[in-house]
XYZ file of C-alpha atoms in Angstrom:
727
model
C 35.578 -25.018 -110.167
C 33.269 -22.009 -109.924
C 34.657 -18.532 -110.222
C 33.127 -15.990 -107.858
C 31.985 -12.817 -109.601
C 34.092 -9.767 -108.827
C 32.535 -7.349 -106.366
C 31.098 -4.283 -107.997
C 33.095 -1.188 -107.086
C 30.813 1.515 -105.669
C 31.438 5.075 -106.581
C 31.632 7.539 -103.638
C 28.486 9.657 -103.298
C 28.521 12.993 -105.026
C 28.665 16.197 -103.041
C 26.093 18.689 -104.187
C 24.949 22.102 -103.091
C 21.759 22.165 -101.035
C 18.896 24.155 -102.370
C 18.712 27.555 -100.727
C 15.206 26.882 -99.388
C 16.462 23.741 -97.626
C 19.373 25.657 -96.085
C 17.078 28.407 -94.878
C 14.585 25.979 -93.372
C 17.337 24.131 -91.500
C 18.644 27.436 -90.165
C 15.134 28.488 -89.188
C 14.733 25.357 -87.094
C 17.827 26.321 -85.092
C 16.784 29.908 -84.428
C 13.060 29.303 -83.813
C 13.115 26.177 -81.677
C 9.638 26.603 -80.198
C 6.995 29.375 -79.893
C 8.739 31.075 -76.955
C 11.829 31.538 -79.180
C 9.758 33.529 -81.671
C 8.229 35.654 -78.907
C 11.661 36.417 -77.474
C 13.017 37.552 -80.840
C 10.011 39.769 -81.530
C 10.010 41.356 -78.063
C 13.733 42.100 -78.351
C 13.117 43.740 -81.731
C 10.409 45.863 -80.105
C 12.809 46.913 -77.338
C 15.446 47.804 -79.930
C 12.776 49.993 -81.563
C 12.587 52.127 -78.372
C 9.096 50.906 -77.498
C 7.441 51.956 -74.240
C 4.553 49.459 -74.488
C 4.664 45.862 -75.708
C 1.699 43.474 -75.757
C 1.671 39.787 -76.682
C -1.346 37.711 -77.707
C -1.031 33.914 -77.950
C -3.320 31.146 -79.178
C -2.775 27.412 -78.628
C 0.599 27.955 -76.989
C 1.772 30.020 -79.972
C 1.288 27.359 -82.642
C -1.837 28.933 -84.126
C -1.163 32.581 -83.375
C 1.529 34.859 -81.960
C 0.860 38.578 -82.105
C 3.377 41.109 -80.784
C 2.444 44.791 -80.882
C 4.611 47.741 -79.848
C 4.672 51.540 -80.048
C 8.231 51.813 -81.323
C 9.626 53.810 -84.225
C 8.211 51.419 -86.846
C 9.714 50.191 -90.117
C 10.356 52.407 -93.124
C 8.347 51.689 -96.233
C 11.553 51.415 -98.316
C 12.841 48.624 -96.013
C 9.775 46.394 -96.224
C 10.891 44.431 -99.340
C 14.038 43.100 -97.617
C 12.664 43.066 -94.056
C 12.431 39.266 -93.892
C 15.419 38.293 -95.983
C 18.246 36.502 -94.171
C 21.059 38.638 -92.804
C 19.325 41.970 -93.297
C 19.651 44.206 -90.277
C 19.888 47.824 -89.175
C 22.060 46.966 -86.155
C 25.485 46.560 -87.789
C 27.177 46.923 -91.156
C 30.557 45.244 -90.666
C 31.887 42.482 -88.421
C 33.898 44.878 -86.259
C 30.616 46.441 -85.108
C 30.050 43.327 -82.984
C 32.794 44.570 -80.665
C 30.658 47.472 -79.509
C 27.111 46.331 -80.260
C 24.474 47.217 -77.677
C 21.297 46.112 -79.435
C 19.661 42.761 -78.714
C 19.325 41.718 -82.345
C 22.042 41.855 -84.967
C 22.069 38.736 -87.172
C 18.985 39.467 -89.255
C 17.849 35.846 -88.992
C 14.863 35.973 -86.639
C 12.166 37.364 -88.941
C 13.542 35.425 -91.893
C 13.423 32.185 -89.890
C 9.803 32.840 -88.898
C 8.762 33.200 -92.563
C 10.235 29.754 -93.328
C 8.244 27.999 -90.586
C 5.061 30.113 -90.374
C 2.872 32.710 -92.042
C 4.073 36.199 -91.099
C 2.155 39.450 -91.460
C 3.667 42.831 -90.584
C 1.701 46.038 -89.996
C 3.759 49.157 -89.333
C 3.707 52.937 -89.357
C 6.504 55.428 -88.838
C 6.335 58.883 -87.336
C 4.897 61.518 -89.687
C 3.064 59.057 -91.971
C -0.660 59.452 -92.528
C -1.254 55.705 -92.776
C 0.556 52.477 -92.213
C 1.348 49.454 -94.398
C 0.535 45.768 -94.100
C 2.450 43.060 -95.924
C 2.676 39.235 -95.720
C 5.878 37.211 -96.063
C 6.701 33.661 -96.983
C 10.120 32.032 -97.296
C 11.804 35.375 -96.765
C 10.070 37.369 -99.493
C 6.922 39.469 -99.744
C 3.881 37.624 -101.018
C 2.440 40.889 -102.410
C 3.105 44.584 -102.442
C 2.597 46.483 -99.139
C -0.976 47.672 -98.773
C -1.908 50.944 -97.152
C -4.004 50.550 -94.001
C -5.017 52.268 -90.824
C -2.460 51.683 -88.075
C -1.454 52.873 -84.647
C 2.040 54.010 -83.804
C 4.630 51.269 -83.999
C 4.675 47.746 -85.403
C 2.497 44.679 -85.112
C 3.842 41.290 -86.223
C 1.554 38.270 -86.479
C 2.772 34.704 -86.910
C 0.151 32.078 -87.787
C 0.395 28.309 -88.097
C 3.910 28.072 -86.691
C 5.794 24.934 -87.856
C 3.043 24.098 -90.350
C 5.720 22.568 -92.616
C 7.669 20.794 -89.825
C 5.346 17.915 -88.980
C 7.470 16.180 -86.350
C 8.164 19.352 -84.363
C 4.573 20.538 -84.520
C 3.299 17.189 -83.218
C 5.858 17.252 -80.417
C 4.824 20.738 -79.351
C 1.115 19.944 -79.571
C 1.640 17.327 -76.892
C 3.270 19.902 -74.612
C 1.141 22.001 -72.290
C 3.829 24.338 -71.016
C 4.573 26.545 -74.034
C 2.267 29.318 -72.934
C 3.743 29.073 -69.427
C 7.206 29.583 -70.929
C 5.990 32.671 -72.780
C 4.472 34.128 -69.594
C 7.737 33.458 -67.751
C 9.693 35.170 -70.535
C 7.529 38.321 -70.436
C 7.755 38.371 -66.627
C 11.545 38.439 -66.836
C 11.539 41.263 -69.374
C 9.031 43.197 -67.255
C 11.177 43.322 -64.099
C 14.285 44.433 -65.983
C 12.888 46.974 -68.451
C 10.945 48.922 -65.843
C 10.415 51.854 -68.210
C 8.360 49.652 -70.556
C 4.816 48.353 -70.053
C 4.293 44.656 -70.838
C 1.175 42.537 -71.205
C 0.599 38.933 -72.208
C -2.673 37.084 -72.525
C -4.257 34.097 -74.197
C -6.472 34.628 -77.213
C -10.066 35.030 -76.025
C -9.109 35.640 -72.396
C -10.451 38.785 -70.774
C -7.576 39.104 -68.331
C -3.857 39.340 -69.009
C -1.531 36.880 -67.288
C 1.259 39.457 -67.298
C 0.419 43.112 -66.863
C 3.076 45.589 -65.816
C 3.268 49.334 -66.149
C 6.294 51.603 -66.319
C 7.605 52.333 -62.831
C 10.724 53.995 -61.408
C 11.164 51.193 -58.833
C 12.372 47.724 -59.781
C 11.019 46.344 -56.516
C 7.558 47.584 -57.527
C 7.953 45.835 -60.873
C 8.861 42.579 -59.130
C 5.878 43.013 -56.810
C 3.452 43.535 -59.701
C 4.777 40.567 -61.691
C 5.816 37.969 -59.096
C 3.653 39.040 -56.178
C 4.043 40.553 -52.743
C 5.320 37.336 -51.125
C 8.391 37.446 -53.361
C 9.026 41.197 -53.219
C 8.913 41.426 -49.425
C 11.591 38.735 -49.014
C 14.253 40.262 -51.254
C 17.608 41.802 -50.374
C 19.267 44.402 -52.602
C 22.747 43.441 -53.715
C 25.533 45.250 -55.548
C 29.026 44.340 -56.700
C 31.617 45.881 -58.976
C 35.220 45.703 -60.051
C 37.327 48.114 -62.063
C 40.631 46.301 -62.271
C 41.589 45.820 -65.949
C 44.019 43.059 -64.949
C 41.220 40.891 -63.481
C 37.711 42.043 -64.388
C 35.652 45.133 -65.126
C 31.947 44.927 -64.345
C 29.052 46.339 -62.359
C 26.245 44.234 -60.925
C 23.076 45.140 -59.102
C 19.998 43.135 -58.302
C 17.909 41.416 -55.667
C 18.258 38.035 -53.965
C 15.834 36.226 -51.675
C 16.395 35.955 -47.931
C 15.893 33.116 -45.445
C 12.107 33.605 -45.357
C 11.670 32.842 -49.070
C 10.823 29.206 -49.759
C 10.112 27.808 -53.229
C 10.202 24.482 -55.037
C 12.640 25.618 -57.718
C 15.254 28.284 -58.312
C 14.223 31.373 -60.251
C 17.175 33.232 -61.723
C 16.646 36.264 -63.950
C 19.946 37.352 -65.468
C 20.561 40.259 -67.820
C 24.013 41.026 -69.179
C 24.225 44.384 -70.914
C 20.399 44.410 -70.978
C 20.359 41.072 -72.815
C 18.344 38.228 -71.212
C 20.754 35.297 -71.030
C 21.605 32.204 -69.033
C 24.862 31.540 -67.202
C 25.010 28.015 -65.807
C 28.268 28.628 -63.934
C 26.886 31.654 -62.081
C 23.579 29.969 -61.302
C 25.279 26.888 -59.927
C 27.692 28.973 -57.849
C 24.835 30.918 -56.244
C 22.802 27.755 -55.612
C 25.789 26.302 -53.784
C 26.001 29.411 -51.586
C 22.323 29.092 -50.679
C 22.610 25.380 -49.911
C 25.497 26.093 -47.550
C 24.105 29.269 -45.996
C 20.300 28.943 -46.028
C 19.427 25.236 -46.389
C 15.715 25.859 -45.764
C 15.684 28.508 -48.502
C 18.001 26.714 -50.908
C 15.780 27.408 -53.956
C 16.221 31.173 -54.232
C 14.781 33.968 -56.332
C 17.613 35.899 -57.975
C 17.505 38.928 -60.239
C 20.813 40.296 -61.496
C 21.793 42.891 -64.049
C 25.463 42.840 -65.030
C 27.045 45.589 -67.091
C 30.379 45.073 -68.829
C 32.264 46.907 -71.566
C 30.768 45.701 -74.898
C 34.177 44.524 -76.063
C 34.321 42.104 -73.091
C 31.190 40.240 -74.222
C 30.955 37.842 -77.157
C 27.273 37.783 -78.072
C 27.729 35.614 -81.145
C 27.986 32.171 -79.514
C 24.438 30.797 -79.737
C 21.849 30.823 -82.568
C 19.112 32.115 -80.250
C 21.496 34.506 -78.389
C 20.533 32.654 -75.194
C 24.140 32.463 -74.055
C 27.067 34.854 -74.194
C 30.762 34.460 -73.511
C 32.411 36.809 -71.013
C 36.003 37.872 -70.659
C 37.300 36.691 -67.250
C 34.027 34.885 -66.530
C 35.497 32.789 -63.699
C 36.741 35.883 -61.860
C 33.391 37.656 -62.235
C 31.446 34.629 -61.020
C 33.724 34.204 -58.021
C 33.449 37.857 -56.983
C 29.670 37.883 -57.305
C 29.477 34.645 -55.339
C 31.591 36.121 -52.536
C 29.389 39.201 -52.305
C 26.205 37.099 -52.222
C 27.633 34.841 -49.531
C 28.633 37.845 -47.425
C 25.192 39.436 -47.767
C 23.418 36.194 -46.860
C 25.603 35.615 -43.814
C 24.917 39.106 -42.533
C 21.194 38.826 -43.184
C 20.810 35.365 -41.667
C 20.118 36.642 -38.167
C 16.361 36.267 -37.955
C 13.580 34.440 -39.618
C 9.895 35.291 -39.513
C 7.030 32.859 -39.317
C 3.315 33.316 -39.790
C 1.523 32.688 -36.508
C -2.089 32.079 -35.625
C -3.320 32.637 -32.082
C -5.746 30.048 -30.726
C -7.677 30.981 -27.628
C -8.198 27.951 -25.436
C -11.401 27.762 -23.367
C -12.257 25.390 -20.517
C -15.100 23.957 -22.575
C -12.800 22.776 -25.336
C -11.630 19.199 -24.733
C -8.015 18.259 -25.274
C -7.106 16.717 -28.608
C -5.624 13.242 -28.563
C -3.441 11.564 -31.145
C -6.409 9.514 -32.271
C -8.358 12.696 -32.892
C -5.572 13.957 -35.121
C -5.758 10.895 -37.318
C -9.507 10.294 -37.382
C -11.052 13.758 -37.531
C -12.108 14.833 -41.016
C -10.505 17.898 -42.571
C -12.364 21.216 -42.412
C -13.302 20.930 -46.064
C -15.057 17.645 -45.413
C -12.652 15.616 -47.514
C -10.746 12.669 -46.064
C -7.272 13.488 -44.873
C -4.515 11.494 -46.519
C -2.946 9.409 -43.764
C 0.639 8.382 -44.166
C 1.151 4.843 -42.838
C 3.086 5.000 -39.593
C 5.701 2.592 -40.885
C 6.290 4.925 -43.853
C 6.864 8.084 -41.807
C 10.410 9.333 -42.407
C 12.277 11.841 -40.292
C 12.842 14.921 -42.424
C 14.304 17.599 -40.171
C 17.267 16.788 -37.999
C 17.038 20.213 -36.350
C 13.709 19.309 -34.751
C 14.391 18.168 -31.158
C 11.495 15.724 -31.428
C 13.398 13.993 -34.208
C 16.531 13.241 -32.218
C 17.334 10.866 -29.422
C 18.690 13.774 -27.329
C 15.158 14.871 -26.548
C 14.628 11.632 -24.682
C 18.095 10.952 -23.286
C 18.766 14.257 -21.540
C 16.242 15.916 -19.304
C 18.429 18.852 -18.324
C 20.881 20.594 -20.649
C 24.491 20.412 -19.515
C 26.251 23.607 -18.584
C 28.902 23.122 -21.251
C 26.207 23.259 -23.923
C 25.018 26.656 -22.761
C 25.385 28.129 -26.216
C 22.748 29.781 -28.372
C 20.906 26.825 -29.874
C 18.818 28.819 -32.302
C 18.575 27.448 -35.796
C 20.343 30.476 -37.201
C 23.340 30.155 -34.899
C 23.689 26.455 -35.549
C 23.616 26.912 -39.279
C 25.865 29.920 -39.412
C 28.495 27.971 -37.486
C 28.883 25.328 -40.169
C 28.897 27.400 -43.341
C 31.563 26.408 -45.778
C 33.471 28.462 -48.282
C 32.126 27.390 -51.659
C 33.416 27.323 -55.169
C 37.027 27.907 -54.205
C 39.565 29.141 -56.659
C 40.785 26.472 -59.021
C 43.155 24.312 -57.002
C 44.115 21.885 -59.719
C 46.996 23.986 -61.059
C 49.248 20.998 -60.403
C 48.643 17.848 -62.436
C 49.241 15.650 -59.393
C 46.468 17.374 -57.414
C 44.078 17.106 -60.348
C 44.859 13.386 -60.629
C 44.163 12.859 -56.919
C 40.845 14.727 -57.193
C 39.937 12.704 -60.271
C 40.679 9.537 -58.282
C 38.170 10.669 -55.651
C 35.496 11.248 -58.301
C 36.212 7.966 -60.066
C 36.083 5.863 -56.893
C 32.926 7.488 -55.512
C 30.208 4.974 -54.539
C 26.877 6.273 -55.883
C 24.743 4.364 -53.370
C 26.687 5.647 -50.382
C 26.680 9.144 -51.888
C 22.876 9.099 -51.869
C 22.860 7.971 -48.218
C 25.315 10.730 -47.242
C 23.360 13.446 -49.074
C 19.853 12.391 -48.000
C 20.268 10.871 -44.533
C 19.274 12.430 -41.218
C 21.478 12.392 -38.137
C 19.752 10.817 -35.112
C 22.438 10.559 -32.456
C 25.605 8.812 -31.325
C 25.161 5.089 -30.722
C 28.553 4.779 -28.988
C 31.918 6.493 -29.003
C 32.579 5.765 -32.681
C 29.286 5.041 -34.471
C 26.491 7.511 -35.217
C 22.940 6.429 -36.004
C 21.548 7.715 -39.310
C 18.188 7.342 -41.004
C 17.896 7.147 -44.786
C 14.358 6.689 -46.073
C 13.005 3.873 -43.869
C 16.391 2.321 -43.041
C 18.680 2.872 -40.061
C 22.461 2.854 -40.482
C 25.434 2.880 -38.146
C 28.136 5.169 -39.564
C 31.738 5.232 -38.348
C 32.334 8.943 -37.738
C 36.114 8.489 -37.452
C 36.392 6.927 -40.913
C 33.944 9.424 -42.400
C 35.640 12.471 -40.928
C 39.080 11.196 -41.912
C 38.005 10.785 -45.551
C 36.190 14.128 -45.581
C 39.237 15.960 -44.245
C 41.500 14.220 -46.757
C 39.261 15.328 -49.640
C 39.035 18.864 -48.256
C 42.826 19.153 -48.141
C 43.015 18.330 -51.855
C 40.127 20.630 -52.803
C 41.452 23.574 -50.783
C 45.041 22.947 -51.828
C 47.012 26.200 -51.511
C 43.874 28.166 -50.514
C 43.554 27.651 -46.759
C 42.656 29.993 -43.966
C 44.803 29.618 -40.856
C 44.482 28.635 -37.196
C 46.973 30.718 -35.212
C 48.403 28.898 -32.200
C 48.376 30.986 -29.015
C 52.050 30.145 -28.471
C 54.523 28.708 -31.012
C 55.252 25.048 -30.270
C 58.846 23.766 -30.720
C 58.856 20.901 -33.198
C 61.565 18.970 -31.369
C 59.640 19.002 -28.093
C 56.447 17.930 -29.852
C 58.206 15.002 -31.519
C 59.791 13.978 -28.195
C 56.339 13.977 -26.577
C 54.995 11.750 -29.344
C 57.928 9.336 -29.104
C 57.608 9.079 -25.334
C 53.895 8.398 -25.661
C 54.634 5.567 -28.080
C 57.115 4.095 -25.587
C 54.994 4.700 -22.497
C 55.510 1.138 -21.288
C 59.279 1.473 -21.170
C 61.328 3.037 -18.423
C 61.537 6.800 -18.732
C 65.282 6.981 -19.436
C 65.432 4.103 -21.896
C 66.360 5.006 -25.489
C 66.358 8.750 -24.691
C 69.388 9.342 -26.895
C 67.741 7.554 -29.819
C 64.555 9.594 -29.369
C 66.500 12.842 -29.322
C 68.297 11.880 -32.516
C 65.007 11.010 -34.234
C 63.493 14.301 -33.038
C 66.477 16.306 -34.320
C 66.403 14.604 -37.746
C 62.660 15.098 -38.167
C 62.895 18.726 -37.044
C 65.653 19.362 -39.569
C 63.595 17.697 -42.330
C 60.477 19.751 -41.572
C 62.530 22.944 -41.453
C 63.800 22.158 -44.939
C 60.236 21.599 -46.194
C 58.745 24.581 -44.350
C 58.369 26.775 -47.451
C 56.343 24.139 -49.291
C 54.273 23.307 -46.191
C 53.362 26.976 -45.754
C 52.585 27.691 -49.421
C 50.469 24.630 -50.137
C 49.110 23.525 -46.733
C 49.248 26.634 -44.498
C 51.474 24.786 -41.978
C 53.818 27.540 -40.809
C 57.154 26.661 -39.238
C 59.349 29.633 -38.330
C 63.109 29.863 -38.641
C 63.533 28.661 -35.050
C 61.698 25.411 -35.730
C 58.460 26.394 -34.011
C 55.016 25.429 -35.290
C 52.718 28.480 -35.144
C 49.936 28.015 -37.726
C 47.714 25.191 -38.951
C 45.165 25.136 -41.796
C 41.366 25.361 -41.454
C 39.775 22.419 -43.262
C 36.190 23.048 -42.119
C 34.970 26.387 -40.865
C 34.018 26.449 -37.174
C 36.018 23.279 -36.482
C 39.324 23.038 -34.632
C 41.143 19.699 -34.351
C 42.044 18.093 -31.036
C 45.279 19.846 -30.098
C 46.260 16.919 -27.882
C 47.073 15.118 -31.134
C 49.515 17.747 -32.453
C 52.636 15.810 -31.298
C 51.403 12.674 -33.082
C 50.683 14.748 -36.227
C 54.128 16.360 -36.295
C 55.805 12.959 -35.866
C 53.670 11.624 -38.715
C 54.857 14.477 -40.969
C 58.430 13.440 -40.362
C 58.043 9.658 -40.521
C 55.131 8.861 -42.845
C 55.198 11.479 -45.625
C 56.855 10.380 -48.887
C 58.812 13.508 -49.755
C 60.545 12.303 -52.914
C 57.733 12.061 -55.506
C 55.231 14.923 -55.906
C 51.928 13.031 -56.138
C 52.790 10.602 -53.332
C 54.009 13.523 -51.219
C 50.743 15.438 -51.557
C 48.666 12.314 -51.028
C 50.497 11.266 -47.856
C 50.436 14.836 -46.520
C 46.695 15.035 -47.141
C 46.262 11.675 -45.405
C 48.271 12.874 -42.392
C 46.166 16.028 -42.138
C 42.997 13.980 -42.580
C 43.946 11.675 -39.726
C 44.879 14.621 -37.476
C 41.647 16.535 -38.147
C 39.412 13.443 -37.949
C 36.927 13.397 -35.094
C 38.602 10.763 -32.960
C 37.220 10.082 -29.486
C 38.876 12.406 -26.936
C 41.828 10.959 -25.076
C 39.998 11.225 -21.740
C 37.538 8.308 -21.250
C 33.860 8.982 -21.861
C 32.364 9.975 -18.479
C 28.832 9.005 -19.467
C 29.510 5.256 -19.412
C 31.886 2.859 -17.725
C 34.597 5.475 -18.167
C 33.163 7.334 -15.178
C 35.139 4.969 -12.941
C 38.328 6.586 -14.249
C 37.397 9.875 -12.564
C 36.638 8.473 -9.091
C 39.147 9.559 -6.470
C 41.399 6.808 -5.179
C 41.519 6.216 -1.432
C 44.683 4.644 -0.019
C 45.614 3.593 -3.523
C 42.431 1.579 -4.091
C 39.116 2.010 -5.811
C 35.944 1.138 -3.978
C 34.289 -1.950 -5.363
C 31.012 -1.918 -3.492
C 28.743 -0.486 -6.137
C 29.634 3.154 -5.819
C 29.500 3.899 -2.069
C 32.318 3.535 0.462
C 31.521 2.549 4.049
C 32.960 3.769 7.308
C 33.762 1.356 10.128
C 30.565 2.350 11.857
C 28.527 1.362 8.768
C 27.556 4.838 7.545
C 27.667 5.392 3.768
C 29.790 8.086 2.177
C 29.132 9.660 -1.242
C 31.628 8.788 -3.989
C 34.176 11.521 -4.599
C 35.334 12.415 -8.116
C 38.084 14.445 -9.699
C 35.581 17.152 -10.607
C 37.984 19.323 -12.569
C 39.115 16.418 -14.722
C 35.537 15.156 -15.024
C 34.333 18.570 -16.165
C 37.112 18.740 -18.758
C 36.142 15.328 -20.089
C 32.442 16.209 -20.224
C 33.240 19.371 -22.169
C 35.497 17.535 -24.619
C 32.957 14.801 -25.330
C 30.055 17.232 -25.591
C 32.039 19.457 -27.961
C 32.884 16.453 -30.126
C 29.244 15.362 -30.358
C 28.160 18.916 -31.163
C 30.783 19.082 -33.930
C 29.686 15.718 -35.329
C 26.057 16.796 -35.561
C 26.448 20.425 -36.598
C 29.739 20.449 -38.524
C 30.623 16.970 -39.757
C 27.303 15.769 -41.150
C 26.248 19.071 -42.795
C 29.711 19.261 -44.381
C 29.495 15.631 -45.516
C 26.236 16.362 -47.325
C 27.946 19.161 -49.235
C 31.455 17.841 -49.868
C 32.029 14.143 -49.168
C 32.287 11.653 -52.008
C 32.445 8.301 -50.200
C 34.865 5.838 -51.837
C 33.876 2.312 -52.835
C 35.929 0.891 -49.963
C 33.427 2.276 -47.429
C 30.815 -0.152 -48.724
C 32.813 -3.113 -47.417
C 35.045 -1.905 -44.554
C 32.290 -1.415 -41.975
C 32.014 2.365 -42.259
C 28.299 1.973 -43.025
C 26.271 -0.836 -41.470
C 22.534 -1.170 -42.065
C 21.030 -2.231 -38.771
C 17.257 -2.085 -39.219
C 14.317 -1.363 -41.464
C 11.689 0.839 -39.838
C 8.936 -0.913 -41.774
C 9.943 -4.325 -40.416
C 10.461 -2.973 -36.916
C 7.032 -1.404 -36.946
C 5.446 -4.684 -37.998
C 7.247 -6.450 -35.146
C 6.135 -3.873 -32.579
C 2.613 -3.958 -34.008
C 2.377 -7.686 -33.252
C 3.597 -7.257 -29.661
C-alpha cells in the first residue's frame, strides 16, 4: 500500500511596501491619462497665475512635445526646487481650505505626475527680475540647478516624450488620431468661458493656429470667433438662479441653441465656479428636453456657467478634477431643466431655412424622374444612387411620406387647425425628468418590473419606426427600416398610459371638469349600459345599491386618490378633476362612467402594490385611445347615420325612389354625422401627433406584446419591390 506524500503547506505571500518611485508612477498614470490631461492641468495652472495670454504648441498629438506658455506672475526662484514634488502647492495649506477653495489646482500632483511620465523643462520669470531661470525635472526632482536665461514675462513649461516609460499606453495613443482634436476642443472650451484671456493652439510646424481667440467683453463674440458664425447666430441667452438655503443656492447663465441649429452630436461646455467639468445628469436632462421639444435640433450646443458657494462644491472627487459633487445636485438640475424647457417652448415659434431662387425660363425643359437619377452631379462625379428597394421613409411630418396625401384630396373642416410643424410639435411636448416618484417601495417595484420585462427588439421598433397611417379602426401601419408593421394602437396606448401613471405618480397636472359629475349617477349610467339588453326597470334596486356602495367606497378613498392620482372627489361625492397623463391629450369623456365603475369594482384596495397596479391599469384603460363609441362614418358605419323613413332603411344602393321613378338623394343625420367625423378625426390626429411621439420617448414595450398580436409584420419593402418589378 502506497502512502501519498503530504501536501506542502504554502506560506501566505508577504506584504511589503512599494517603492516610492512605483507609487508615484502609478499615481501619475491616473492624473495624466493622455496628452489632453497634461494640457488641461497646465492651462489651469496658467489661469491660476492670473495670465491674460496662453498659447499651446503640440507635436504628434502631444506625445513628442507639449509647450504651454503664459504671461502670468511666474514662479519664485526659491520655489523651483520643490516645484515638481508631489503634494506641493501654493493653493492651500490645510484640509479645511478645500471648503472655500476657488483655484483650479490644489493637489500639487499635476506637475509631479508629468515628471514621472515625461521630460519636463520649466522656464520662468517673476516681476522685477532681470532674467529668468530654466530647470529640468525628472521623477519629481531637479536634474540640475536652475540656470539663468533670457525670458519673457510668465512661465513656459515643455513636456517631451510623454509616456516614454509606459510602453503599452504610448503604443495605444500612437494608434489614435484624435488626441490633437481633443486638445483643440479643450482650448476652445476655455476660450469661450475665460473671455478676458487670449488663447491660441497650433501644431508644431503649422503656420496657422487652430484656436485663436482674443480678449473680448462679449461672450457671444468669443463663441463666434471659436465655433463660428453658424453657431453664434443660433444661440439663445439663458439665466436661472435660486437663493433658497432649504433647497439650493446657485446662479447660472449661458447660451443654448435654438431650433435652427442642427449638429451630429451634442456640444456641452459646463463650468462650475470657473472650473471646466462634466455633469452627466445635467447633460442627459437637457438632451431629453431637446428631444421632446425640438426633435430636429436634438443635438444642441450648450454653454453654461454655474456659480455656487464654494462650501457647496466638493472638488476632490476625481484625480483629474473632471467631476465635482454638488450639494442638492438633483434640485439644481431640475430647476435648470425647467428653465431651459420654458425658454425652448417660447422660442419654438419659427424656424428659418436657407432658400435659393431659381428663375424658370420657357427654354428650360422640365426635369423628369429619370433625369434626377441619371444626370451627373455638377462636379462631374457619379451620384451615389440608393436602390429604390432600400429607400426608407425618414420623416413622418412630410406629407409625401404619409398615406393621407393620397387618400384625402380636400382637408376636412374639423381639421382646420394650424398644421405647421411648430404647432404640431409643441402640442405633444412632454414634461421630462419628473421629480423622483419612487418614494414608495411598491411604485419602485412596479417601475422595475416594467424595465425588466421590456422587449429590446420591440423597443427598437417603437423608437425608430415611422407612422404611415391608420389601416383600420384599431391597427396603425408603421415602417421600421424596410419592414411594414401593423400596430394595435389600443394595446399600445393602454400600456403607455399605465406606465405614465406609475412614472408620474403623485406629480400630475389636472383636467378640471366643466361641471362636477355625481359619482352615483355615473355608476348608474355604467350599470345600465352593461344591462342594455334588459328591460329598463329590471334590477333597478340592485343597481342603486351597487352604486351607493361604490360611491361610499370612493368617498372613503378620496384623499388617497387626490394625493397620488389627482382624482378629486369632493365631500358631496362629485368627481371634478382627473389627471393629465400626456400633455395635449384628453381622454374620451364618454367612458367616464365605465372608469368610475371600474374604480369601485376592479381595484384591489387592501394591499398597497396591488392597489397601485390595479389603479394604474384602470387609468390606462380609460385613457387608452379606443375607437369612439359612434361608428366610423368613413366606412360601412356610414349606414348608421342615414335617416330612417317609415322605420326602414333603403336597400337599393343608396338612393330611394318615388312612385313616379324619380331618384331622391339619401338623407343623413348631419349633426350626428358631423360629431362622429370630428371624434374620429380627433382620435387619428392624437394617434399620429401625441401617441406615437410619446411612445418614442416613454414606452417600454413588455415581452407579451411580441406574442399577443400588438405588433404584426406584414411585409418587407425589398420583397414587395421585387414583386412589383417583375409585374
